């Protein structure tokens, strides 16, 4: 029995009465953490105060007393929102802001372990995720897959970073919840409403080397229930940079045999791109919100000749005449609409989408007709793709420890491609459905587990079940340690070009079927003036029937199934940010990846020596480092990127590689610096200068596709 003076007794009585009222007013499953954390601290402070006061009244007469019942405070577990045991990466908003004038291909190559295979400045750029092929990387925009059903891949050079609010990566098994067939992983791009009331205007203008000019604009309006965001861009460039051509000898010294090369200027490489994105959001009620987004884009690109091309002529004045002229025209419209409803313990989201893509390509070759040269079109290809999509997802909690998600997806692809000169092409349809179950359970405060089951159907035929099982252990708060592991089975069907392209399509191709094992460790610590985040992942993928295109003995390329490919790798990521003193802030982040992607199957063509060799165009080592320093209104950014040697043949034959067919390692350094200031007290302005290829590196990402040397960009950013 604890004896208290009257006035202290009244304080405790009212405190307990108010606490009891709040507990009855709010459901217990919503306030258990509040009780444990908040009330525990409050009661602790009150009891210390009460015991101190009581000591002053030990000798006083006590007319009244009360018996306090024992109170037990029990901690209840709440399941974590993040999926346990899986690896994700969110691209820093600072990175997206600094590279908002560039394509997403440059964001990924400079800040992630993904290898971006680019065919030249302004040309196509595809992604190799964890040593896999471009078709093994799925790309989603606002929950809608935008991979081409014809090619299976996405050209990241056509995705303007300016349009995206968030970019997230899901590695390996983490991609299964939202997409099937992502043997490497997925890239997820999202747009979100800006509910800050009123109008805002954001413009970005840039001028750079090779007569490159870019203009970006964003106009936003929001009130309590409605939000509108309009974004647009226009980009144009002659892209006529100089390069040192090592593939064609300029002259040979007959005495010494020494071969000299010359500097050339890239021709027929100009491009023009423009597009707009309109986003509309409306709150129907406190529990309902609808959104509509439309992304329209146009791209006209001249494709430069290979550096080995020697077919060009010169006129009487010595002016170069191009004998081969390539051009590619891309037009796309993407529409996404959604409705989201919030229940008491769950929410329902319904998405609808439509994609229309038109891709036109032609090749003109000048041929001799008597004394004249006449342009003759030898390839004239047109492709039209229509995709319709729908998805419904219900997510919620079962009590506090278990979170679930149930979803159903449908997509219909319509592909019509034709080549007018050779009268070839195909017209095919493909319908896909998937049903997905995701569950995550919090076993203890430190241990959580999740499973994902995905049942896909293609043209009403069931594919094998795709599944994920993952486990995670966490410990600590300010210093947090994470240990995770997962296992997944994935399945990827051939693309429509793999099956039906003419010439070369192989309708007998088998789907790719693989298993992946992954372990990851993470450590996070926060100090007074710094935050440090470290993580390491190791994985192994065992994939049967890997699809690869190889030249055949009939003079064209054809897809084949490799019996087995094993991919093993190690990834390391570090991020450090903090303050050295009040006005000086810094951020340092880096990635390193070691990737072995080895063919373990027998050769598929005569003389094939690829068994036991690294797959073409996949570097074993890659890394990048980003340093950002800000002092008051001044800032500087330095980015470093490294790729090791890439083989261009499946046999990894170094004798042939040394004959000019090697892609040697290269180190790339880019730097930018600038100043922010207020303009007439209503406009936040930023002026920035960027130098790409700081040390004038001579490098190539693809064989016989030169890349620019040191080049410059000046930017002016205005926010109203």
XYZ file of C-alpha atoms in Angstrom:
720
model
C 0.000 0.000 0.000
C 1.254 3.445 -1.011
C 0.047 6.387 1.122
C -0.324 9.790 -0.593
C -1.393 13.256 0.548
C -4.796 14.494 -0.598
C -3.634 16.833 -3.344
C -1.301 14.210 -4.856
C -4.090 11.654 -4.664
C -6.365 13.975 -6.655
C -3.685 14.477 -9.353
C -3.230 10.749 -9.780
C -6.989 10.147 -9.753
C -7.615 12.642 -12.578
C -4.604 11.401 -14.565
C -5.831 7.804 -14.376
C -9.389 8.876 -15.234
C -8.243 10.745 -18.353
C -6.003 7.835 -19.428
C -8.890 5.377 -18.955
C -11.180 7.590 -21.032
C -8.638 7.798 -23.894
C -8.115 4.043 -23.864
C -11.858 3.430 -24.128
C -12.231 6.105 -26.793
C -9.514 4.788 -29.133
C -9.378 1.096 -30.209
C -6.587 -0.697 -28.387
C -4.934 -1.989 -31.548
C -4.271 1.599 -32.670
C -2.781 2.911 -29.441
C -0.685 0.060 -28.122
C 2.560 1.616 -29.318
C 1.458 5.013 -28.022
C 0.774 3.498 -24.596
C 4.039 1.615 -24.494
C 6.303 4.413 -25.687
C 4.515 7.659 -24.868
C 2.572 6.762 -21.681
C 5.488 4.761 -20.350
C 7.688 7.860 -20.423
C 4.938 10.127 -19.057
C 4.145 7.797 -16.135
C 7.837 7.400 -15.413
C 8.262 11.183 -15.094
C 5.112 11.458 -12.962
C 6.198 8.723 -10.557
C 9.624 10.273 -10.055
C 7.926 13.568 -9.281
C 5.441 11.921 -6.920
C 8.069 9.973 -4.972
C 10.083 13.189 -4.544
C 7.047 15.043 -3.182
C 6.140 12.121 -0.921
C 9.506 12.246 0.778
C 8.668 15.762 1.946
C 5.519 14.526 3.661
C 6.828 11.401 5.416
C 6.390 12.948 8.866
C 3.059 14.607 8.090
C -0.266 13.299 9.296
C -2.119 11.474 6.550
C -5.899 11.585 6.801
C -6.668 9.556 3.712
C -5.093 6.826 1.595
C -5.637 4.840 -1.614
C -4.530 1.455 -2.839
C -3.179 1.577 -6.407
C -3.745 -1.562 -8.463
C -0.879 -3.088 -10.362
C -0.638 -1.753 -13.945
C 0.993 -3.895 -16.680
C 2.257 -2.225 -19.839
C 2.545 -4.756 -22.655
C 4.326 -4.078 -25.953
C 2.434 -5.204 -29.038
C 4.206 -5.817 -32.337
C 3.232 -3.956 -35.472
C 4.326 -5.312 -38.854
C 6.809 -3.132 -40.718
C 5.711 -1.525 -43.965
C 8.940 -2.265 -45.807
C 9.153 -5.752 -47.284
C 11.540 -7.766 -45.126
C 14.653 -9.541 -46.416
C 14.553 -7.887 -49.863
C 16.816 -5.280 -51.413
C 15.551 -1.882 -52.581
C 17.257 1.346 -53.544
C 15.683 4.787 -53.711
C 17.444 7.291 -55.942
C 18.269 10.363 -53.857
C 16.134 13.413 -54.653
C 19.359 15.441 -54.790
C 20.573 13.215 -57.633
C 17.281 13.560 -59.525
C 17.470 17.338 -59.112
C 21.107 17.605 -60.252
C 20.458 15.439 -63.333
C 16.933 16.644 -64.125
C 18.166 17.891 -67.536
C 19.477 14.442 -68.481
C 17.872 11.104 -69.336
C 17.279 8.362 -66.792
C 20.092 6.315 -68.375
C 22.652 8.755 -66.965
C 21.027 8.772 -63.526
C 21.273 4.979 -63.336
C 24.805 4.656 -64.733
C 26.229 7.297 -62.354
C 24.412 6.274 -59.157
C 23.603 2.538 -59.226
C 25.402 -0.753 -59.949
C 23.263 -1.227 -63.094
C 25.338 -1.368 -66.289
C 23.907 0.947 -68.951
C 24.812 -0.119 -72.476
C 24.616 3.043 -74.584
C 24.994 3.109 -78.350
C 26.313 6.673 -78.319
C 25.337 10.126 -77.118
C 21.616 10.593 -77.766
C 21.237 7.007 -78.991
C 19.564 3.971 -77.453
C 20.546 3.000 -73.896
C 19.550 -0.320 -72.285
C 20.068 -1.693 -68.773
C 21.854 -4.834 -67.589
C 20.691 -5.552 -64.027
C 22.850 -8.024 -62.067
C 24.485 -9.513 -65.151
C 21.253 -10.200 -67.006
C 19.946 -9.099 -70.423
C 18.026 -5.830 -71.072
C 14.767 -7.810 -71.403
C 15.302 -9.079 -67.830
C 14.929 -5.545 -66.432
C 11.279 -4.570 -66.029
C 10.363 -0.887 -65.990
C 7.194 0.433 -64.355
C 5.641 3.884 -64.555
C 2.991 4.517 -61.891
C 2.418 0.791 -61.390
C 2.230 0.130 -65.158
C 4.848 -1.939 -67.023
C 6.176 -0.043 -70.055
C 8.541 -2.676 -71.530
C 8.000 -3.178 -75.234
C 6.229 -6.527 -75.862
C 8.044 -6.600 -79.199
C 11.608 -6.012 -77.977
C 11.155 -6.805 -74.270
C 13.305 -3.834 -73.239
C 13.126 -0.091 -72.570
C 15.243 2.651 -74.118
C 16.273 4.661 -71.040
C 17.643 7.492 -73.210
C 13.999 8.372 -74.015
C 12.961 8.787 -70.366
C 13.466 12.399 -69.196
C 14.426 12.608 -65.531
C 12.521 15.926 -65.433
C 9.231 14.004 -65.592
C 9.847 11.714 -62.583
C 9.244 12.511 -58.903
C 10.583 9.209 -57.507
C 12.785 6.471 -58.957
C 13.207 3.200 -57.039
C 15.071 -0.014 -57.805
C 13.897 -3.486 -56.771
C 16.696 -6.040 -56.878
C 16.042 -9.665 -57.832
C 13.252 -11.176 -55.727
C 11.979 -7.737 -54.687
C 10.561 -7.226 -58.199
C 8.200 -10.246 -58.153
C 5.367 -8.463 -56.306
C 4.928 -5.962 -59.137
C 6.167 -7.776 -62.251
C 7.005 -11.199 -63.675
C 10.128 -12.126 -65.621
C 12.448 -9.548 -64.027
C 15.358 -11.958 -63.626
C 17.665 -9.056 -62.737
C 15.300 -6.578 -61.132
C 12.991 -3.678 -61.889
C 13.065 0.114 -62.135
C 9.949 1.830 -60.766
C 9.125 5.456 -61.650
C 6.291 7.319 -59.954
C 4.597 10.696 -60.031
C 2.847 12.146 -57.000
C 0.613 15.087 -56.198
C 1.939 18.352 -54.809
C -0.668 19.597 -52.293
C 1.027 22.906 -51.532
C -1.724 25.456 -52.191
C -1.501 27.938 -55.042
C 0.504 28.260 -58.249
C 4.183 27.446 -58.750
C 6.414 27.649 -61.805
C 9.741 25.928 -62.394
C 11.904 26.395 -65.505
C 15.299 24.998 -66.462
C 17.318 26.136 -69.480
C 20.627 24.700 -70.634
C 23.116 25.202 -73.466
C 25.989 22.842 -74.127
C 28.648 21.582 -76.479
C 27.797 20.402 -80.011
C 24.987 22.983 -80.269
C 22.914 21.233 -77.611
C 19.971 23.201 -76.209
C 17.396 22.045 -73.653
C 14.333 23.744 -72.207
C 12.223 22.360 -69.358
C 9.132 23.780 -67.694
C 6.824 22.708 -64.853
C 3.583 24.473 -63.873
C 1.700 23.354 -60.750
C -1.575 24.365 -59.126
C -3.180 22.891 -56.003
C -5.927 23.591 -53.528
C -7.439 21.538 -50.719
C -9.016 18.922 -53.035
C -7.439 19.342 -56.480
C -3.876 19.219 -57.785
C -2.556 19.718 -61.322
C 1.025 19.310 -62.573
C 2.071 20.112 -66.137
C 5.592 19.342 -67.329
C 7.161 19.746 -70.764
C 10.598 19.650 -72.377
C 12.326 20.326 -75.693
C 15.833 19.089 -76.535
C 17.861 19.474 -79.722
C 21.507 18.828 -80.653
C 23.780 18.595 -83.699
C 25.775 16.026 -81.682
C 28.752 16.436 -84.042
C 31.597 15.808 -81.613
C 35.137 14.924 -82.658
C 36.661 11.524 -81.904
C 39.941 9.740 -82.530
C 39.163 6.875 -84.919
C 41.315 3.841 -84.112
C 39.278 1.546 -86.367
C 40.402 2.978 -89.715
C 44.104 3.626 -90.471
C 44.727 7.059 -91.972
C 48.167 6.165 -93.330
C 50.910 3.563 -93.095
C 54.638 4.287 -93.008
C 56.080 1.936 -95.630
C 59.507 1.934 -93.988
C 58.533 1.328 -90.358
C 55.058 -0.160 -90.859
C 53.709 2.288 -88.310
C 49.993 2.950 -88.627
C 48.623 6.406 -87.897
C 45.021 7.368 -87.189
C 43.141 10.620 -87.512
C 40.566 12.644 -85.604
C 37.153 12.651 -87.273
C 33.909 14.504 -86.731
C 30.759 12.493 -86.104
C 28.157 12.938 -88.825
C 24.445 12.179 -89.061
C 24.035 12.066 -85.278
C 21.667 14.986 -84.659
C 18.527 14.510 -82.589
C 15.364 16.323 -81.570
C 13.146 15.293 -78.653
C 10.129 16.877 -77.013
C 7.203 15.826 -74.859
C 4.775 16.719 -72.097
C 3.346 15.096 -68.966
C -0.012 16.125 -67.480
C -1.028 14.957 -63.997
C -4.434 15.518 -62.360
C -5.397 14.506 -58.806
C -8.747 14.961 -57.081
C -9.925 14.049 -53.585
C -13.508 12.826 -53.901
C -13.763 12.523 -50.114
C -11.604 11.822 -47.101
C -11.446 8.185 -48.198
C -11.348 8.438 -51.995
C -8.882 9.910 -54.467
C -8.683 9.638 -58.259
C -5.800 10.532 -60.569
C -5.154 10.803 -64.291
C -1.782 11.072 -66.068
C -0.868 11.333 -69.742
C 2.723 11.237 -71.039
C 3.243 12.060 -74.704
C 6.657 12.091 -76.332
C 8.318 12.466 -79.736
C 11.903 11.653 -80.740
C 13.625 12.039 -84.112
C 17.174 10.666 -84.139
C 19.709 10.316 -86.907
C 21.834 7.243 -86.208
C 25.554 7.784 -86.883
C 27.639 5.398 -88.942
C 29.951 2.887 -87.315
C 33.525 4.029 -86.859
C 34.592 1.231 -89.250
C 32.548 2.637 -92.136
C 34.667 3.470 -95.208
C 31.940 3.787 -97.829
C 31.692 7.578 -97.818
C 32.849 9.719 -100.739
C 33.880 13.328 -101.247
C 32.627 15.779 -103.827
C 34.760 18.007 -106.027
C 35.101 20.531 -103.207
C 36.272 17.877 -100.771
C 32.989 17.834 -98.854
C 32.080 14.500 -97.319
C 29.150 12.623 -98.862
C 27.490 10.045 -96.614
C 26.589 6.861 -98.442
C 24.653 5.316 -95.530
C 21.972 7.332 -93.714
C 20.023 5.860 -90.763
C 17.100 7.456 -88.987
C 14.767 6.368 -86.163
C 11.490 8.026 -85.196
C 9.845 7.190 -81.843
C 6.359 8.395 -80.873
C 4.617 7.276 -77.703
C 1.545 8.047 -75.639
C 1.141 6.599 -72.157
C -2.024 7.041 -70.097
C -2.479 6.019 -66.459
C -5.567 6.484 -64.294
C -6.262 5.244 -60.775
C -8.815 5.263 -57.967
C -7.836 4.655 -54.354
C -10.272 4.021 -51.490
C -9.308 3.826 -47.815
C -11.202 1.436 -45.526
C -10.692 1.335 -41.759
C -7.982 -1.320 -41.840
C -7.232 -1.686 -45.551
C -7.228 0.152 -48.847
C -8.175 -0.679 -52.422
C -6.412 0.683 -55.499
C -7.610 0.213 -59.082
C -5.380 1.186 -62.043
C -6.105 1.417 -65.755
C -3.517 2.109 -68.437
C -2.980 2.431 -72.170
C 0.246 2.672 -74.189
C 0.567 3.471 -77.872
C 4.038 3.247 -79.405
C 5.101 3.869 -82.996
C 8.656 3.111 -84.086
C 9.801 3.907 -87.645
C 13.280 3.126 -88.949
C 14.852 3.540 -92.368
C 18.261 3.040 -93.986
C 19.180 4.828 -97.218
C 22.215 3.720 -99.223
C 23.647 5.667 -102.136
C 24.406 3.448 -105.133
C 26.040 4.106 -108.494
C 23.620 4.631 -111.375
C 25.827 5.395 -114.349
C 27.830 8.503 -113.511
C 25.513 9.487 -110.684
C 24.864 8.227 -107.203
C 21.241 7.614 -106.372
C 19.835 7.190 -102.873
C 18.126 3.847 -102.480
C 16.060 2.863 -99.442
C 17.079 -0.661 -98.407
C 15.210 -0.836 -95.069
C 11.876 0.827 -94.317
C 10.385 -0.552 -91.116
C 7.239 0.532 -89.259
C 6.027 -0.892 -85.948
C 2.870 -0.086 -84.027
C 2.208 -1.371 -80.510
C -0.968 -0.975 -78.456
C -1.111 -2.145 -74.856
C -4.163 -2.107 -72.556
C -3.771 -2.736 -68.832
C -5.880 -3.053 -65.681
C -4.921 -3.854 -62.087
C -6.727 -4.056 -58.740
C -4.923 -4.410 -55.397
C -6.260 -4.745 -51.860
C -3.782 -4.174 -49.021
C -4.269 -4.215 -45.285
C -3.342 -5.640 -41.899
C -4.546 -8.721 -40.057
C -4.317 -7.459 -36.481
C -0.936 -5.859 -35.834
C 1.540 -8.549 -36.839
C 0.495 -9.467 -40.375
C 0.251 -7.363 -43.498
C -1.211 -8.675 -46.753
C -1.782 -7.726 -50.368
C -4.057 -9.353 -52.950
C -3.927 -8.226 -56.573
C -5.052 -9.172 -60.053
C -3.506 -7.861 -63.276
C -4.457 -7.990 -66.949
C -2.696 -6.729 -70.080
C -3.431 -7.087 -73.788
C -0.660 -6.450 -76.336
C -1.294 -5.784 -80.027
C 1.813 -5.661 -82.242
C 1.824 -4.863 -85.971
C 5.239 -4.563 -87.633
C 6.118 -4.501 -91.315
C 9.147 -3.894 -93.503
C 8.085 -2.351 -96.832
C 11.170 -3.098 -98.934
C 11.479 -6.847 -98.292
C 7.751 -7.248 -97.621
C 8.275 -8.941 -94.257
C 6.794 -8.443 -90.816
C 4.275 -9.958 -88.437
C 1.058 -9.175 -86.638
C 0.572 -10.839 -83.258
C -1.465 -10.483 -80.060
C -0.587 -11.543 -76.534
C -2.797 -11.456 -73.435
C -1.381 -11.798 -69.934
C -2.991 -12.184 -66.514
C -1.483 -12.553 -63.057
C -2.818 -13.116 -59.558
C -0.536 -12.149 -56.691
C -0.623 -12.847 -52.962
C 1.818 -11.114 -50.628
C 1.995 -11.633 -46.859
C 4.428 -10.342 -44.255
C 4.462 -11.411 -40.613
C 6.308 -9.930 -37.661
C 7.311 -12.975 -35.589
C 9.134 -11.020 -32.900
C 10.362 -7.461 -32.447
C 13.490 -8.401 -34.433
C 12.371 -11.096 -36.886
C 10.001 -10.700 -39.829
C 9.224 -12.845 -42.845
C 7.353 -12.414 -46.106
C 6.170 -14.583 -48.970
C 4.981 -13.669 -52.464
C 3.058 -15.989 -54.753
C 2.427 -14.980 -58.370
C 0.427 -17.134 -60.783
C 0.810 -15.847 -64.370
C -1.287 -16.818 -67.401
C -0.374 -16.132 -71.023
C -3.084 -16.503 -73.652
C -5.160 -18.407 -71.079
C -2.368 -20.942 -70.439
C -0.901 -21.124 -66.936
C 2.816 -20.555 -66.485
C 4.654 -22.151 -63.549
C 4.079 -20.517 -60.160
C 6.524 -17.700 -59.345
C 7.308 -17.350 -55.656
C 9.488 -15.567 -53.100
C 10.330 -16.375 -49.509
C 12.329 -13.842 -47.477
C 13.448 -13.491 -43.857
C 14.959 -10.530 -42.022
C 16.529 -9.947 -38.619
C 16.981 -6.410 -37.260
C 18.532 -5.127 -34.058
C 19.155 -1.723 -32.536
C 17.669 1.717 -33.076
C 20.291 4.450 -33.374
C 22.726 1.793 -34.517
C 20.637 -0.575 -36.584
C 21.843 -3.893 -37.919
C 19.950 -5.874 -40.573
C 20.480 -9.394 -41.808
C 18.284 -10.683 -44.625
C 17.971 -13.636 -46.980
C 15.594 -14.584 -49.762
C 14.923 -17.286 -52.312
C 12.906 -16.903 -55.507
C 11.791 -18.758 -58.605
C 11.181 -16.634 -61.710
C 9.983 -17.320 -65.245
C 10.264 -15.225 -68.410
C 8.649 -15.869 -71.787
C 10.352 -14.971 -75.098
C 9.458 -11.595 -76.589
C 7.398 -11.376 -79.759
C 10.514 -10.484 -81.767
C 12.271 -13.552 -80.334
C 9.484 -15.694 -81.758
C 8.336 -13.972 -84.944
C 10.919 -11.463 -86.225
C 11.729 -11.912 -89.930
C 14.288 -13.093 -90.689
C 15.528 -14.870 -87.584
C 12.563 -15.355 -85.250
C 12.532 -18.754 -83.565
C 9.017 -19.991 -82.619
C 10.570 -23.043 -80.908
C 12.269 -21.000 -78.175
C 11.695 -22.149 -74.614
C 10.859 -19.733 -71.761
C 13.656 -18.801 -69.364
C 13.312 -20.448 -65.962
C 15.513 -19.595 -63.009
C 16.145 -19.663 -59.268
C 17.919 -16.971 -57.287
C 19.425 -17.082 -53.775
C 20.371 -13.856 -52.023
C 21.766 -12.698 -48.704
C 22.164 -9.106 -47.554
C 23.612 -7.271 -44.565
C 22.945 -3.674 -43.609
C 24.242 -1.345 -40.916
C 22.957 2.155 -40.165
C 24.280 4.534 -37.531
C 23.314 8.123 -36.741
C 25.592 10.483 -34.853
C 25.286 14.076 -33.781
C 26.429 15.486 -37.124
C 26.386 12.518 -39.476
C 24.394 9.549 -40.825
C 26.097 6.441 -42.178
C 24.409 3.659 -44.149
C 26.290 0.531 -45.262
C 24.934 -2.526 -47.079
C 26.298 -5.615 -48.799
C 24.484 -8.197 -50.914
C 25.583 -11.505 -52.390
C 23.472 -13.483 -54.867
C 23.489 -16.477 -57.177
C 21.097 -17.092 -60.073
C 20.747 -20.398 -61.897
C 18.844 -19.818 -65.160
C 17.885 -22.445 -67.737
C 17.097 -21.720 -71.403
C 18.705 -18.269 -71.386
C 17.828 -16.506 -74.674
C 20.673 -14.982 -76.686
C 20.880 -13.695 -80.281
C 23.831 -15.050 -82.306
C 24.830 -14.907 -86.007
C 23.991 -18.094 -87.926
C 25.486 -19.659 -91.071
C 22.734 -18.156 -93.248
C 23.947 -14.592 -92.851
C 21.565 -13.180 -90.242
C 21.085 -13.214 -86.457
C 18.873 -15.713 -84.694
C 17.832 -16.272 -81.036
C 18.910 -19.492 -79.298
C 18.407 -21.039 -75.865
C 21.565 -21.508 -73.825
C 21.097 -24.611 -71.717
C 22.203 -22.977 -68.487
C 23.653 -19.666 -67.295
C 24.896 -19.070 -63.767
C 25.142 -15.512 -62.488
C 26.951 -14.796 -59.233
C 27.667 -11.417 -57.795
C 28.519 -9.172 -54.887
C 27.212 -5.632 -54.339
C 28.342 -3.031 -51.857
C 26.705 0.337 -51.148
C 27.767 3.114 -48.776
C 26.224 6.481 -47.996
C 27.524 9.143 -45.612
C 26.023 12.583 -45.037
C 26.448 15.218 -42.389
C 27.763 18.634 -41.351
C 31.315 19.714 -40.633
C 29.972 22.971 -39.209
C 26.759 24.972 -39.570
C 27.210 26.179 -43.140
C 29.116 23.227 -44.635
C 27.190 20.065 -45.551
C 28.429 17.006 -47.391
C 27.089 13.812 -48.974
C 29.179 10.900 -50.122
C 27.684 7.786 -51.718
C 29.175 4.896 -53.638
C 28.337 1.570 -55.282
C 30.481 -1.383 -56.287
C 29.387 -4.541 -58.125
C 31.230 -7.730 -58.994
C 29.352 -9.784 -61.596
C 30.105 -13.163 -63.161
C 27.600 -14.200 -65.827
C 28.857 -17.533 -67.167
C 27.450 -19.824 -69.859
C 27.466 -23.422 -68.555
C 25.632 -24.916 -71.518
C 27.019 -26.548 -74.646
C 27.572 -24.514 -77.814
C 24.512 -23.810 -79.962
C 26.305 -23.095 -83.266
C 29.185 -24.712 -85.150
C 32.518 -23.797 -83.560
C 30.843 -22.198 -80.538
C 33.429 -21.840 -77.744
C 31.276 -19.934 -75.260
C 31.012 -22.623 -72.571
C 32.541 -21.423 -69.313
C 32.909 -17.866 -70.645
C 31.519 -14.499 -69.525
C 28.485 -13.348 -71.517
C 29.150 -10.471 -73.952
C 28.950 -6.803 -72.877
C 28.732 -7.544 -69.133
C 31.587 -6.045 -67.038
C 32.912 -8.063 -64.122
C 33.653 -4.936 -62.117
C 31.748 -1.668 -61.978
C 31.618 1.157 -59.468
C 30.564 4.764 -59.030
C 31.098 7.466 -56.444
C 29.236 10.741 -55.861
C 30.497 13.588 -53.684
C 28.311 16.616 -52.950
C 29.532 19.572 -50.892
C 27.388 22.623 -50.078
C 28.602 25.778 -48.367
C 25.895 28.368 -47.763
C 24.508 29.027 -51.278
C 27.416 27.425 -53.163
C 27.710 23.768 -54.148
C 29.926 21.342 -56.046
C 29.250 17.772 -57.240
C 31.787 15.241 -58.450
C 30.854 11.892 -59.974
C 33.231 9.029 -60.744
C 32.252 5.924 -62.764
C 34.308 2.847 -63.613
C 33.629 -0.174 -65.854
C 36.044 -3.039 -66.400
C 36.680 -4.756 -69.735
C 33.648 -6.080 -71.657
C 33.897 -8.862 -74.219
C 32.113 -8.510 -77.546
C 32.186 -12.186 -78.516
C 30.668 -15.135 -76.660
C 34.007 -16.975 -76.836
C 35.920 -14.150 -75.060
C 38.659 -14.647 -77.670
C 41.365 -12.158 -76.723
C 43.305 -12.596 -79.967
C 40.349 -11.301 -81.899
C 39.655 -8.724 -79.207
C 43.142 -7.289 -79.590
C 42.502 -6.840 -83.304
C 40.283 -3.862 -82.466
C 37.290 -5.700 -81.034
C 37.896 -4.972 -77.363
C 35.968 -2.694 -75.044
C 38.739 -1.677 -72.698
C 38.113 -0.426 -69.135
C 37.371 3.230 -68.683
C 37.149 5.760 -65.875
C 34.676 8.608 -66.213
C 34.674 11.813 -64.159
C 31.981 14.491 -64.280
C 31.898 17.644 -62.195
C 29.391 20.451 -61.689
C 29.343 23.547 -59.487
C 26.999 26.452 -59.001
C 25.352 29.106 -56.876
C 21.815 29.680 -55.575
C 20.368 33.139 -54.975
C 17.095 35.027 -54.634
C 15.921 37.045 -57.616
C 13.580 39.955 -56.731
C 12.573 38.099 -53.525
C 10.044 35.976 -55.435
C 12.266 33.701 -57.478
C 14.853 31.182 -56.297
C 17.534 31.048 -58.993
C 20.381 28.616 -59.524
C 23.159 28.862 -62.062
C 25.294 25.784 -62.683
C 28.206 24.772 -64.910
C 28.874 21.097 -65.679
C 31.901 19.409 -67.245
C 31.419 15.880 -68.562
C 34.423 13.619 -69.164
C 36.573 15.886 -67.012
C 39.887 14.221 -67.937
C 39.108 13.874 -71.660
C 38.897 10.067 -71.595
C 38.799 8.181 -74.930
C 36.228 5.436 -74.373
C 33.397 3.377 -75.874
C 30.402 1.638 -74.359
C 29.547 -0.331 -77.525
C 31.916 -1.578 -80.197
C 32.507 0.937 -83.009
C 30.289 3.549 -81.346
C 32.459 6.543 -80.337
C 31.637 8.653 -77.298
C 32.325 12.386 -76.787
C 35.464 13.724 -75.166
C 35.403 16.602 -72.669
C 32.234 18.687 -73.083
C 30.359 21.417 -71.221
C 26.847 22.503 -70.173
C 25.624 25.783 -68.666
C 22.281 25.693 -66.802
C 19.895 28.271 -65.355
C 17.210 27.039 -62.933
C 14.338 29.329 -61.856
C 11.635 28.533 -59.282
C 8.694 30.909 -58.750
